[in-house]
PDB file of C-alpha atoms in Angstrom:
ATOM      1  CA  UNK D   1      80.835 198.882  61.317  1.00 52.00           C
ATOM      2  CA  UNK D   2      78.370 200.550  58.871  1.00 63.00           C
ATOM      3  CA  UNK D   3      79.605 202.553  55.851  1.00 70.00           C
ATOM      4  CA  UNK D   4      76.706 204.836  55.790  1.00 71.00           C
ATOM      5  CA  UNK D   5      76.257 207.427  58.554  1.00 74.00           C
ATOM      6  CA  UNK D   6      73.033 208.371  59.868  1.00 72.00           C
ATOM      7  CA  UNK D   7      73.180 212.144  59.316  1.00 76.00           C
ATOM      8  CA  UNK D   8      71.251 214.677  57.884  1.00 77.00           C
ATOM      9  CA  UNK D   9      74.763 215.788  55.969  1.00 80.00           C
ATOM     10  CA  UNK D  10      74.245 212.264  54.038  1.00 80.00           C
ATOM     11  CA  UNK D  11      70.790 212.418  53.731  1.00 81.00           C
ATOM     12  CA  UNK D  12      71.357 215.606  51.972  1.00 83.00           C
ATOM     13  CA  UNK D  13      74.186 213.883  49.503  1.00 85.00           C
ATOM     14  CA  UNK D  14      71.645 211.175  48.566  1.00 84.00           C
ATOM     15  CA  UNK D  15      68.919 213.396  47.807  1.00 86.00           C
ATOM     16  CA  UNK D  16      71.474 215.402  45.670  1.00 87.00           C
ATOM     17  CA  UNK D  17      72.649 212.425  44.296  1.00 87.00           C
ATOM     18  CA  UNK D  18      69.380 211.045  43.409  1.00 86.00           C
ATOM     19  CA  UNK D  19      68.413 214.484  41.394  1.00 88.00           C
ATOM     20  CA  UNK D  20      70.768 213.433  38.694  1.00 89.00           C
ATOM     21  CA  UNK D  21      70.726 211.013  35.891  1.00 90.00           C
ATOM     22  CA  UNK D  22      72.574 207.785  36.302  1.00 88.00           C
ATOM     23  CA  UNK D  23      75.321 208.728  33.175  1.00 92.00           C
ATOM     24  CA  UNK D  24      75.818 211.880  35.439  1.00 92.00           C
ATOM     25  CA  UNK D  25      76.278 210.037  38.704  1.00 91.00           C
ATOM     26  CA  UNK D  26      79.098 207.699  36.543  1.00 92.00           C
ATOM     27  CA  UNK D  27      80.877 210.211  35.264  1.00 92.00           C
ATOM     28  CA  UNK D  28      81.162 211.995  38.391  1.00 92.00           C
ATOM     29  CA  UNK D  29      82.252 208.981  40.316  1.00 92.00           C
ATOM     30  CA  UNK D  30      84.587 208.045  38.003  1.00 92.00           C
ATOM     31  CA  UNK D  31      86.139 211.449  37.922  1.00 92.00           C
ATOM     32  CA  UNK D  32      86.729 211.045  41.936  1.00 90.00           C
ATOM     33  CA  UNK D  33      88.032 207.623  41.626  1.00 90.00           C
ATOM     34  CA  UNK D  34      90.223 208.562  39.129  1.00 88.00           C
ATOM     35  CA  UNK D  35      91.257 211.472  41.145  1.00 86.00           C
ATOM     36  CA  UNK D  36      92.018 209.869  44.526  1.00 85.00           C
ATOM     37  CA  UNK D  37      93.541 207.185  42.722  1.00 82.00           C
ATOM     38  CA  UNK D  38      96.341 209.588  41.360  1.00 80.00           C
ATOM     39  CA  UNK D  39      96.787 210.692  45.227  1.00 74.00           C
ATOM     40  CA  UNK D  40      95.010 213.839  45.124  1.00 63.00           C
ATOM     41  CA  UNK D  41      92.457 214.528  48.145  1.00 60.00           C
ATOM     42  CA  UNK D  42      92.259 218.422  47.306  1.00 59.00           C
ATOM     43  CA  UNK D  43      90.964 218.576  43.861  1.00 61.00           C
ATOM     44  CA  UNK D  44      87.569 219.655  44.814  1.00 57.00           C
ATOM     45  CA  UNK D  45      88.020 223.370  43.722  1.00 59.00           C
ATOM     46  CA  UNK D  46      90.763 222.898  40.965  1.00 79.00           C
ATOM     47  CA  UNK D  47      89.452 224.063  37.184  1.00 83.00           C
ATOM     48  CA  UNK D  48      89.151 220.226  35.961  1.00 84.00           C
ATOM     49  CA  UNK D  49      86.528 219.983  38.698  1.00 85.00           C
ATOM     50  CA  UNK D  50      84.559 223.323  37.990  1.00 85.00           C
ATOM     51  CA  UNK D  51      84.872 222.576  34.557  1.00 87.00           C
ATOM     52  CA  UNK D  52      83.158 219.094  35.329  1.00 87.00           C
ATOM     53  CA  UNK D  53      80.212 220.606  37.248  1.00 89.00           C
ATOM     54  CA  UNK D  54      79.561 222.739  33.926  1.00 89.00           C
ATOM     55  CA  UNK D  55      79.881 220.080  31.613  1.00 90.00           C
ATOM     56  CA  UNK D  56      77.234 217.727  33.543  1.00 90.00           C
ATOM     57  CA  UNK D  57      75.233 221.056  34.643  1.00 91.00           C
ATOM     58  CA  UNK D  58      75.276 220.928  38.328  1.00 89.00           C
ATOM     59  CA  UNK D  59      75.904 224.185  40.519  1.00 89.00           C
ATOM     60  CA  UNK D  60      79.319 224.132  42.175  1.00 87.00           C
ATOM     61  CA  UNK D  61      77.858 224.176  45.440  1.00 86.00           C
ATOM     62  CA  UNK D  62      75.768 220.651  44.815  1.00 88.00           C
ATOM     63  CA  UNK D  63      79.030 219.541  42.982  1.00 88.00           C
ATOM     64  CA  UNK D  64      80.919 219.800  45.919  1.00 86.00           C
ATOM     65  CA  UNK D  65      78.785 218.274  48.189  1.00 87.00           C
ATOM     66  CA  UNK D  66      78.464 215.261  46.079  1.00 90.00           C
ATOM     67  CA  UNK D  67      82.426 215.093  45.660  1.00 89.00           C
ATOM     68  CA  UNK D  68      82.704 214.980  49.218  1.00 86.00           C
ATOM     69  CA  UNK D  69      79.690 212.406  49.884  1.00 87.00           C
ATOM     70  CA  UNK D  70      82.020 210.015  47.074  1.00 90.00           C
ATOM     71  CA  UNK D  71      85.317 210.747  48.520  1.00 88.00           C
ATOM     72  CA  UNK D  72      83.674 209.253  51.957  1.00 86.00           C
ATOM     73  CA  UNK D  73      81.973 206.687  50.616  1.00 88.00           C
ATOM     74  CA  UNK D  74      85.186 205.292  48.581  1.00 89.00           C
ATOM     75  CA  UNK D  75      87.558 205.705  51.409  1.00 85.00           C
ATOM     76  CA  UNK D  76      85.480 204.355  53.919  1.00 86.00           C
ATOM     77  CA  UNK D  77      84.845 201.364  51.118  1.00 88.00           C
ATOM     78  CA  UNK D  78      88.386 200.867  50.752  1.00 86.00           C
ATOM     79  CA  UNK D  79      89.195 200.864  54.745  1.00 81.00           C
ATOM     80  CA  UNK D  80      86.239 198.213  55.134  1.00 83.00           C
ATOM     81  CA  UNK D  81      87.670 196.544  52.276  1.00 84.00           C
ATOM     82  CA  UNK D  82      84.519 196.228  50.200  1.00 87.00           C
ATOM     83  CA  UNK D  83      84.327 195.421  46.487  1.00 88.00           C
ATOM     84  CA  UNK D  84      81.617 196.826  43.980  1.00 89.00           C
ATOM     85  CA  UNK D  85      78.918 194.491  44.762  1.00 91.00           C
ATOM     86  CA  UNK D  86      79.361 194.579  48.824  1.00 90.00           C
ATOM     87  CA  UNK D  87      79.298 198.586  48.236  1.00 89.00           C
ATOM     88  CA  UNK D  88      76.120 198.184  46.478  1.00 89.00           C
ATOM     89  CA  UNK D  89      74.461 196.025  49.227  1.00 88.00           C
ATOM     90  CA  UNK D  90      75.545 198.405  51.908  1.00 85.00           C
ATOM     91  CA  UNK D  91      74.010 201.712  49.933  1.00 84.00           C
ATOM     92  CA  UNK D  92      71.036 199.654  49.309  1.00 82.00           C
ATOM     93  CA  UNK D  93      70.274 198.292  53.457  1.00 81.00           C
ATOM     94  CA  UNK D  94      71.290 201.830  54.320  1.00 76.00           C
ATOM     95  CA  UNK D  95      67.572 202.780  54.276  1.00 71.00           C
ATOM     96  CA  UNK D  96      68.355 205.855  52.363  1.00 72.00           C
ATOM     97  CA  UNK D  97      66.532 206.044  49.136  1.00 75.00           C
ATOM     98  CA  UNK D  98      69.235 205.975  46.273  1.00 77.00           C
ATOM     99  CA  UNK D  99      67.745 205.130  43.198  1.00 81.00           C
ATOM    100  CA  UNK D 100      69.242 201.687  41.946  1.00 85.00           C
ATOM    101  CA  UNK D 101      70.755 203.194  38.884  1.00 87.00           C
ATOM    102  CA  UNK D 102      72.420 205.652  40.745  1.00 86.00           C
ATOM    103  CA  UNK D 103      73.889 203.392  43.176  1.00 88.00           C
ATOM    104  CA  UNK D 104      74.823 200.995  40.535  1.00 90.00           C
ATOM    105  CA  UNK D 105      76.851 204.082  38.397  1.00 91.00           C
ATOM    106  CA  UNK D 106      78.979 204.782  41.661  1.00 89.00           C
ATOM    107  CA  UNK D 107      79.600 201.544  42.785  1.00 91.00           C
ATOM    108  CA  UNK D 108      80.564 200.374  38.991  1.00 93.00           C
ATOM    109  CA  UNK D 109      82.973 203.493  38.978  1.00 92.00           C
ATOM    110  CA  UNK D 110      84.476 202.207  42.212  1.00 92.00           C
ATOM    111  CA  UNK D 111      84.584 198.852  40.824  1.00 93.00           C
ATOM    112  CA  UNK D 112      86.646 199.631  38.128  1.00 92.00           C
ATOM    113  CA  UNK D 113      89.337 201.755  40.010  1.00 91.00           C
ATOM    114  CA  UNK D 114      89.445 199.479  43.480  1.00 91.00           C
ATOM    115  CA  UNK D 115      92.678 197.862  43.031  1.00 89.00           C
ATOM    116  CA  UNK D 116      94.223 201.085  42.136  1.00 89.00           C
ATOM    117  CA  UNK D 117      92.785 202.776  45.123  1.00 87.00           C
ATOM    118  CA  UNK D 118      93.459 200.000  47.478  1.00 85.00           C
ATOM    119  CA  UNK D 119      97.482 199.713  46.339  1.00 84.00           C
ATOM    120  CA  UNK D 120      97.612 203.646  47.030  1.00 83.00           C
ATOM    121  CA  UNK D 121      95.883 203.153  50.519  1.00 79.00           C
ATOM    122  CA  UNK D 122      98.250 200.530  51.515  1.00 77.00           C
ATOM    123  CA  UNK D 123     101.481 202.353  50.303  1.00 78.00           C
ATOM    124  CA  UNK D 124      99.873 206.012  51.557  1.00 69.00           C
ATOM    125  CA  UNK D 125     101.513 206.754  54.895  1.00 57.00           C
ATOM    126  CA  UNK D 126      99.198 209.063  56.964  1.00 50.00           C
ATOM    127  CA  UNK D 127     100.927 212.509  57.934  1.00 49.00           C
ATOM    128  CA  UNK D 128      99.630 215.002  60.094  1.00 48.00           C
ATOM    129  CA  UNK D 129      98.470 212.892  63.062  1.00 51.00           C
ATOM    130  CA  UNK D 130      98.805 213.875  66.589  1.00 59.00           C
ATOM    131  CA  UNK D 131      99.693 211.607  69.316  1.00 66.00           C
ATOM    132  CA  UNK D 132      98.019 211.578  72.395  1.00 69.00           C
ATOM    133  CA  UNK D 133     100.402 211.552  75.297  1.00 70.00           C
ATOM    134  CA  UNK D 134      98.289 211.946  77.896  1.00 72.00           C
ATOM    135  CA  UNK D 135      94.722 212.694  79.008  1.00 74.00           C
ATOM    136  CA  UNK D 136      93.482 213.881  82.284  1.00 73.00           C
ATOM    137  CA  UNK D 137      89.442 215.032  83.014  1.00 70.00           C
ATOM    138  CA  UNK D 138      87.833 216.368  85.895  1.00 74.00           C
ATOM    139  CA  UNK D 139      84.258 217.234  86.545  1.00 70.00           C
ATOM    140  CA  UNK D 140      82.370 220.190  86.800  1.00 70.00           C
ATOM    141  CA  UNK D 141      78.825 221.179  88.368  1.00 66.00           C
ATOM    142  CA  UNK D 142      77.654 224.145  89.637  1.00 59.00           C
ATOM    143  CA  UNK D 143      76.038 223.551  93.053  1.00 57.00           C
ATOM    144  CA  UNK D 144      73.481 225.846  93.161  1.00 56.00           C
ATOM    145  CA  UNK D 145      73.178 229.674  92.453  1.00 58.00           C
ATOM    146  CA  UNK D 146      70.678 232.110  93.044  1.00 59.00           C
ATOM    147  CA  UNK D 147      68.652 231.588  89.772  1.00 60.00           C
ATOM    148  CA  UNK D 148      68.310 227.947  90.548  1.00 56.00           C
ATOM    149  CA  UNK D 149      68.166 225.704  93.858  1.00 53.00           C
ATOM    150  CA  UNK D 150      68.455 222.487  91.582  1.00 56.00           C
ATOM    151  CA  UNK D 151      72.104 221.337  90.668  1.00 54.00           C
ATOM    152  CA  UNK D 152      72.869 221.981  87.049  1.00 61.00           C
ATOM    153  CA  UNK D 153      73.794 219.906  84.824  1.00 69.00           C
ATOM    154  CA  UNK D 154      77.336 218.246  85.282  1.00 73.00           C
ATOM    155  CA  UNK D 155      79.712 218.722  82.584  1.00 78.00           C
ATOM    156  CA  UNK D 156      83.043 216.699  81.969  1.00 79.00           C
ATOM    157  CA  UNK D 157      86.168 218.532  80.846  1.00 78.00           C
ATOM    158  CA  UNK D 158      89.221 216.335  79.257  1.00 78.00           C
ATOM    159  CA  UNK D 159      92.224 217.629  78.362  1.00 77.00           C
ATOM    160  CA  UNK D 160      94.087 215.739  75.644  1.00 74.00           C
ATOM    161  CA  UNK D 161      97.952 216.671  75.746  1.00 74.00           C
ATOM    162  CA  UNK D 162     100.687 216.007  73.126  1.00 70.00           C
ATOM    163  CA  UNK D 163     103.941 218.068  72.104  1.00 66.00           C
ATOM    164  CA  UNK D 164     101.646 221.332  71.267  1.00 65.00           C
ATOM    165  CA  UNK D 165      98.871 222.710  72.853  1.00 68.00           C
ATOM    166  CA  UNK D 166      96.243 220.973  75.082  1.00 73.00           C
ATOM    167  CA  UNK D 167      93.008 220.319  73.873  1.00 74.00           C
ATOM    168  CA  UNK D 168      90.220 221.061  76.131  1.00 78.00           C
ATOM    169  CA  UNK D 169      86.834 219.519  75.496  1.00 80.00           C
ATOM    170  CA  UNK D 170      83.712 220.033  77.407  1.00 81.00           C
ATOM    171  CA  UNK D 171      80.837 217.016  77.311  1.00 80.00           C
ATOM    172  CA  UNK D 172      77.835 216.634  78.836  1.00 80.00           C
ATOM    173  CA  UNK D 173      76.354 213.221  80.051  1.00 80.00           C
ATOM    174  CA  UNK D 174      74.787 212.755  76.731  1.00 83.00           C
ATOM    175  CA  UNK D 175      77.602 213.998  74.461  1.00 82.00           C
ATOM    176  CA  UNK D 176      79.949 211.441  76.503  1.00 82.00           C
ATOM    177  CA  UNK D 177      77.996 208.698  75.884  1.00 85.00           C
ATOM    178  CA  UNK D 178      78.145 209.663  72.439  1.00 83.00           C
ATOM    179  CA  UNK D 179      81.496 209.772  72.518  1.00 83.00           C
ATOM    180  CA  UNK D 180      81.994 206.378  74.505  1.00 84.00           C
ATOM    181  CA  UNK D 181      79.694 204.719  71.598  1.00 86.00           C
ATOM    182  CA  UNK D 182      81.521 205.802  69.147  1.00 83.00           C
ATOM    183  CA  UNK D 183      84.989 204.937  70.356  1.00 83.00           C
ATOM    184  CA  UNK D 184      83.489 201.141  71.040  1.00 86.00           C
ATOM    185  CA  UNK D 185      82.786 201.115  67.271  1.00 81.00           C
ATOM    186  CA  UNK D 186      86.132 202.068  66.561  1.00 80.00           C
ATOM    187  CA  UNK D 187      87.477 199.435  68.906  1.00 82.00           C
ATOM    188  CA  UNK D 188      85.304 196.769  67.500  1.00 80.00           C
ATOM    189  CA  UNK D 189      86.717 197.626  63.687  1.00 74.00           C
ATOM    190  CA  UNK D 190      90.391 197.477  65.066  1.00 73.00           C
ATOM    191  CA  UNK D 191      89.718 194.203  66.628  1.00 76.00           C
ATOM    192  CA  UNK D 192      88.151 192.690  63.654  1.00 72.00           C
ATOM    193  CA  UNK D 193      90.931 194.158  61.398  1.00 68.00           C
ATOM    194  CA  UNK D 194      93.546 192.211  64.286  1.00 66.00           C
ATOM    195  CA  UNK D 195      91.498 188.825  64.551  1.00 62.00           C
TER     196      UNK D 195
END
């Protein structure tokens, strides 16, 4: 499983990170690690964070995007049981053009706090997760209409049930295929942990 998602949002994060000097990257990364190691996950808009943006001369919108990206990277690194060097290798191999000095800065901040972050992750109970108790699906398609004599693209509607209201999700063929691929990746990650 790859640490780095191939998304435009992550590309924007890397580009934003690349605009900063490595010292600023290290200070921001260190701040994120310190906050995460204290168990704080909603520190993005507190006054201390805004003061940090001011002191580093970072626009708030960019700062929030950078913090979100760093949180993602560090949480995934813990999940994948990476150390600072392995994180560095993953980032360098990602194909994104992250300058080496910025990469070293965010990896060294992670390495400094890794033990605390791993210990916290091992003792933190995940709350707010709903278990799916039942899953149903049906297929929908328009056979023909006055506008189109050919069959429209079929849709799959999935209903996920728990104690609350059902969650209905509609997929076209490509979306369902992408979901299947992602579920396969999750299954492979779970299998690698239990082996």
